[in-house]
XYZ file of C-alpha atoms in Angstrom:
341
model
C 44.631 135.431 -6.912
C 48.188 136.760 -7.313
C 50.481 136.208 -10.294
C 52.057 133.061 -8.773
C 48.600 131.625 -8.037
C 47.525 132.255 -11.629
C 50.410 130.187 -12.936
C 49.514 127.341 -10.581
C 45.770 127.519 -11.097
C 43.976 124.162 -11.122
C 40.665 122.901 -12.454
C 39.449 122.719 -8.849
C 40.229 126.411 -8.317
C 38.493 127.356 -11.553
C 35.427 125.315 -10.556
C 35.294 126.922 -7.137
C 35.508 130.461 -8.538
C 32.928 129.725 -11.247
C 30.566 128.121 -8.741
C 30.380 124.847 -10.690
C 31.603 121.293 -10.264
C 35.010 120.021 -11.405
C 33.381 117.699 -14.006
C 31.635 120.754 -15.517
C 34.987 122.520 -16.003
C 36.364 119.313 -17.507
C 33.470 119.160 -19.971
C 34.168 122.750 -21.043
C 37.867 121.963 -21.531
C 37.011 118.939 -23.675
C 34.579 120.862 -25.842
C 31.551 118.891 -24.735
C 28.177 120.258 -25.832
C 26.284 119.337 -22.641
C 27.115 122.583 -20.811
C 24.755 125.564 -20.564
C 25.977 128.475 -22.718
C 26.130 130.889 -19.791
C 28.118 128.436 -17.687
C 30.493 127.691 -20.562
C 31.116 131.395 -21.130
C 31.815 131.988 -17.433
C 34.231 129.053 -17.198
C 36.052 129.942 -20.427
C 36.466 133.542 -19.270
C 38.066 132.330 -16.023
C 40.320 129.926 -17.942
C 41.521 132.783 -20.131
C 41.879 135.173 -17.174
C 44.080 132.785 -15.234
C 46.042 131.621 -18.282
C 45.048 128.002 -17.734
C 46.807 125.712 -20.238
C 44.327 123.254 -21.666
C 45.381 119.645 -21.968
C 45.114 119.874 -25.744
C 47.049 123.128 -26.045
C 49.524 123.199 -28.908
C 52.449 123.868 -26.562
C 51.838 120.777 -24.430
C 51.212 117.568 -26.351
C 50.768 117.045 -30.059
C 48.983 114.044 -31.484
C 51.006 114.171 -34.731
C 47.744 113.864 -36.674
C 45.925 116.124 -39.128
C 42.294 115.624 -40.108
C 41.502 116.037 -43.809
C 37.747 116.295 -44.336
C 35.806 116.114 -47.613
C 32.100 116.177 -48.333
C 32.647 113.206 -50.662
C 35.620 111.086 -51.680
C 34.367 109.667 -54.989
C 36.462 111.960 -57.161
C 40.020 111.852 -58.542
C 40.110 115.554 -57.611
C 40.030 114.527 -53.938
C 42.899 112.091 -54.503
C 45.119 114.929 -55.737
C 44.425 116.998 -52.606
C 45.170 113.958 -50.428
C 48.486 113.436 -52.215
C 49.576 116.974 -51.390
C 48.532 116.816 -47.731
C 50.143 113.422 -47.171
C 53.349 114.562 -48.866
C 53.805 117.346 -46.294
C 52.555 115.172 -43.447
C 55.005 112.371 -44.251
C 57.956 114.768 -44.302
C 56.823 116.280 -40.989
C 56.195 112.914 -39.325
C 52.475 113.659 -39.096
C 49.719 111.203 -40.014
C 46.633 112.098 -42.051
C 43.109 111.024 -41.078
C 40.827 111.260 -44.132
C 37.065 111.532 -43.615
C 33.957 112.152 -45.716
C 30.953 113.725 -44.004
C 28.589 113.781 -47.028
C 27.139 117.158 -45.916
C 25.075 115.417 -43.220
C 24.747 116.836 -39.708
C 24.910 113.347 -38.163
C 28.198 112.633 -39.964
C 29.595 115.981 -38.829
C 28.668 115.269 -35.195
C 30.291 111.831 -35.379
C 33.416 113.301 -36.926
C 33.640 115.950 -34.175
C 33.371 113.228 -31.533
C 36.178 111.301 -33.203
C 38.250 114.464 -33.555
C 37.865 115.151 -29.844
C 38.925 111.601 -29.009
C 42.106 111.612 -31.099
C 43.041 115.256 -30.320
C 44.264 116.052 -33.843
C 46.717 118.899 -34.293
C 44.670 120.555 -37.026
C 41.853 120.234 -39.516
C 41.768 120.804 -43.280
C 38.245 121.152 -44.685
C 37.743 120.830 -48.452
C 34.922 122.599 -50.359
C 33.148 123.162 -47.069
C 31.465 126.015 -45.297
C 32.829 126.656 -41.797
C 29.562 127.428 -40.058
C 29.536 129.434 -36.851
C 28.638 126.384 -34.702
C 31.410 124.285 -36.293
C 33.895 127.126 -35.918
C 32.944 127.487 -32.248
C 33.373 123.744 -31.643
C 36.840 123.740 -33.206
C 37.853 126.788 -31.178
C 36.701 125.089 -27.985
C 38.834 122.090 -28.923
C 41.754 124.449 -29.594
C 42.156 122.931 -33.074
C 43.305 125.203 -35.943
C 41.453 124.892 -39.250
C 42.291 125.667 -42.887
C 39.765 125.506 -45.742
C 40.560 124.468 -49.319
C 38.119 125.955 -51.862
C 35.593 127.258 -49.308
C 31.909 126.976 -50.081
C 31.153 130.427 -48.696
C 32.997 133.316 -47.123
C 34.638 131.916 -43.961
C 35.350 133.832 -40.781
C 38.251 136.250 -41.080
C 40.411 134.135 -38.769
C 40.016 130.969 -40.888
C 42.799 130.705 -43.508
C 41.815 129.544 -46.995
C 43.689 128.036 -49.941
C 42.280 128.155 -53.458
C 43.139 128.775 -57.092
C 42.608 131.683 -59.471
C 39.286 130.312 -60.708
C 38.091 133.571 -62.285
C 41.298 133.951 -64.268
C 41.081 130.302 -65.291
C 37.517 130.781 -66.534
C 38.640 133.755 -68.600
C 41.641 131.871 -70.051
C 39.536 128.881 -71.138
C 36.886 131.027 -72.788
C 39.394 133.363 -74.451
C 41.171 130.333 -75.926
C 37.952 129.226 -77.603
C 37.175 132.766 -78.753
C 40.637 133.071 -80.289
C 40.027 129.855 -82.230
C 36.969 131.540 -83.735
C 34.135 130.098 -81.637
C 31.231 132.405 -80.832
C 28.584 129.979 -79.567
C 30.335 128.608 -76.512
C 28.405 126.462 -74.056
C 29.247 126.395 -70.367
C 28.623 123.552 -67.898
C 28.665 125.068 -64.397
C 29.623 123.498 -61.093
C 27.588 123.598 -57.863
C 26.303 127.131 -57.354
C 27.005 127.136 -53.599
C 30.770 126.893 -54.183
C 32.778 130.089 -54.612
C 35.099 128.378 -57.109
C 32.134 127.436 -59.325
C 30.745 130.934 -59.345
C 34.187 132.398 -60.112
C 34.624 130.120 -63.161
C 31.210 131.128 -64.475
C 32.029 134.799 -63.890
C 35.283 134.329 -65.825
C 33.379 132.791 -68.749
C 30.933 135.700 -68.774
C 33.713 138.301 -68.494
C 35.594 136.813 -71.464
C 32.473 136.852 -73.641
C 31.714 140.423 -72.647
C 35.292 141.463 -73.347
C 35.045 139.990 -76.857
C 31.689 141.661 -77.520
C 29.876 138.308 -77.677
C 26.358 138.471 -76.187
C 25.676 136.020 -73.385
C 23.012 133.464 -74.300
C 21.577 132.014 -71.078
C 20.492 128.893 -72.979
C 24.169 128.036 -73.403
C 24.758 127.891 -69.626
C 23.767 124.568 -68.060
C 23.938 123.378 -64.421
C 26.269 120.640 -63.264
C 27.794 119.182 -60.108
C 31.421 118.490 -61.190
C 30.660 114.796 -61.934
C 30.483 112.851 -65.220
C 26.706 112.313 -65.308
C 25.903 116.016 -65.033
C 28.394 116.783 -67.802
C 26.722 114.201 -70.023
C 23.244 115.598 -69.283
C 24.338 119.187 -69.863
C 26.227 118.291 -73.032
C 23.210 116.428 -74.399
C 20.924 119.396 -73.680
C 23.340 121.825 -75.357
C 23.716 119.679 -78.480
C 19.926 119.331 -78.751
C 19.462 123.098 -79.075
C 18.216 124.444 -82.414
C 21.513 126.346 -82.584
C 23.970 124.148 -80.674
C 27.334 125.473 -79.528
C 30.487 124.788 -81.522
C 32.461 124.607 -78.266
C 31.729 123.673 -74.659
C 33.675 124.782 -71.578
C 33.009 122.470 -68.632
C 33.896 123.721 -65.147
C 35.579 120.396 -64.251
C 37.439 117.692 -66.142
C 34.979 115.040 -65.026
C 32.086 117.009 -66.519
C 34.174 117.508 -69.673
C 34.485 113.715 -69.998
C 30.701 113.512 -69.674
C 30.447 116.063 -72.496
C 32.771 113.841 -74.579
C 30.262 111.002 -74.274
C 27.345 113.282 -75.148
C 29.152 114.399 -78.312
C 29.861 110.803 -79.330
C 26.276 109.691 -78.769
C 25.141 112.664 -80.803
C 27.107 111.250 -83.728
C 29.672 114.029 -83.611
C 33.401 114.143 -82.909
C 35.287 115.981 -80.178
C 37.368 118.824 -81.657
C 36.392 118.042 -85.265
C 32.758 119.019 -84.647
C 32.624 120.378 -81.065
C 35.607 121.686 -79.112
C 35.776 120.901 -75.392
C 37.742 122.538 -72.577
C 37.788 121.309 -68.976
C 39.056 122.587 -65.650
C 41.416 120.820 -63.168
C 43.946 118.949 -65.353
C 43.404 115.626 -63.611
C 45.966 112.924 -64.497
C 43.554 111.224 -66.924
C 43.078 114.437 -68.962
C 46.235 113.796 -70.977
C 45.160 110.193 -71.643
C 41.636 110.985 -72.827
C 40.765 110.490 -76.496
C 41.457 113.097 -77.681
C 43.687 114.522 -74.916
C 41.710 117.206 -73.095
C 42.472 120.914 -73.288
C 41.935 122.131 -69.741
C 42.771 124.693 -67.089
C 45.303 123.293 -64.660
C 44.729 124.134 -61.040
C 47.594 122.980 -58.811
C 45.577 120.566 -56.673
C 48.559 118.755 -55.173
C 50.237 122.040 -54.285
C 46.971 123.334 -52.792
C 46.969 120.275 -50.522
C 50.619 120.853 -49.623
C 50.057 124.518 -48.798
C 46.985 123.740 -46.673
C 48.971 121.140 -44.729
C 51.956 123.439 -44.196
C 49.609 126.208 -43.032
C 47.677 124.110 -40.528
C 50.912 122.660 -39.084
C 52.334 126.146 -38.631
C 49.174 127.188 -36.810
C 49.400 124.052 -34.661
C 52.913 125.100 -33.626
C 51.615 128.560 -32.693
C 53.374 130.283 -35.601
C 52.051 133.203 -37.612
C 51.162 132.816 -41.294
C 51.914 135.393 -43.983
C 48.429 135.634 -45.469
C 45.071 134.121 -44.490
C 43.850 134.097 -48.117
C 46.007 132.389 -50.748
C 45.108 131.715 -54.393
C 47.542 129.672 -56.477
C 47.821 130.410 -60.194
C 45.897 128.418 -62.797
C 47.290 127.677 -66.272
C 45.667 126.831 -69.605
C 46.977 123.519 -71.000
C 46.180 123.229 -74.715
C 45.832 119.688 -76.063
C 43.794 118.154 -78.874
C 40.165 118.634 -77.791
C 39.961 122.254 -78.979
C 40.204 123.367 -82.596
C 39.014 125.963 -85.094
C 35.258 125.634 -85.779
C 34.598 123.224 -88.638
C 32.862 125.906 -90.705
C 36.006 128.076 -90.706
C 38.513 125.471 -91.846
């Protein structure tokens, strides 16, 4: 075909050259999974060679929708991300479709089917791992994706938005060390999340920097939710040498630690200092108000939304990896150890 023919290429011409039917080419264009890999590769190569503009291409028709996908929605942390995404979407005249896939393959398949049907302009995944099959599906649908707090290391062409979790872990632990605490418990988040591992690494680095030996008994597993914070706090307080302070890797777990301290017959700050991570709205209203590391959740949502909309318009982004600064917010839940007053 000549240059003029390439610009006028049709699905019928692509099908003829590929030696397949027109419906097969249509299935490839729509990202359907019921096409043999070899056939799909041959058709996609011809589509690229002839510069065929897919129906869902960003330069043709936009749905004015962005998909925001969580593993779970039962957290005030998720609400803060939603606020940021919807803020940008509202100003841009773009709607937000919020979904929870609960880490189940069936839910992911259903969501992909729905995504294909509504032809969203972009996808924001939160605390998720962009697997190779999922990445391939989104590329076939010509849908850009941005990940907030990725579970693992995403592909190099997948932009990510996060916070300085390692620095936040250091700041929280150093604050307790400066108050005079030496036995500092840590309630970790899910180990498969990069942000969880970075907070734990920050805790360890601060102890090492202060010359305080790490006691593995003071590190307890958690999942970012209240119940795990309560269980971890109870276990820490039941030690023969309990900690005088506990750093929880999320505010919700810190509130669980609060309850463990109360049931133990002790008082937050007076007997056991507590520091959280997130600075959720309820942190300042807790009793006592929670000392915590603020991560800019709303701004992370805003930045993810701005990034995915720029990609949807075919624009370049400055950096594929962005970490927004965390900040220690000192309130009333942390104090000098009772034995040093």
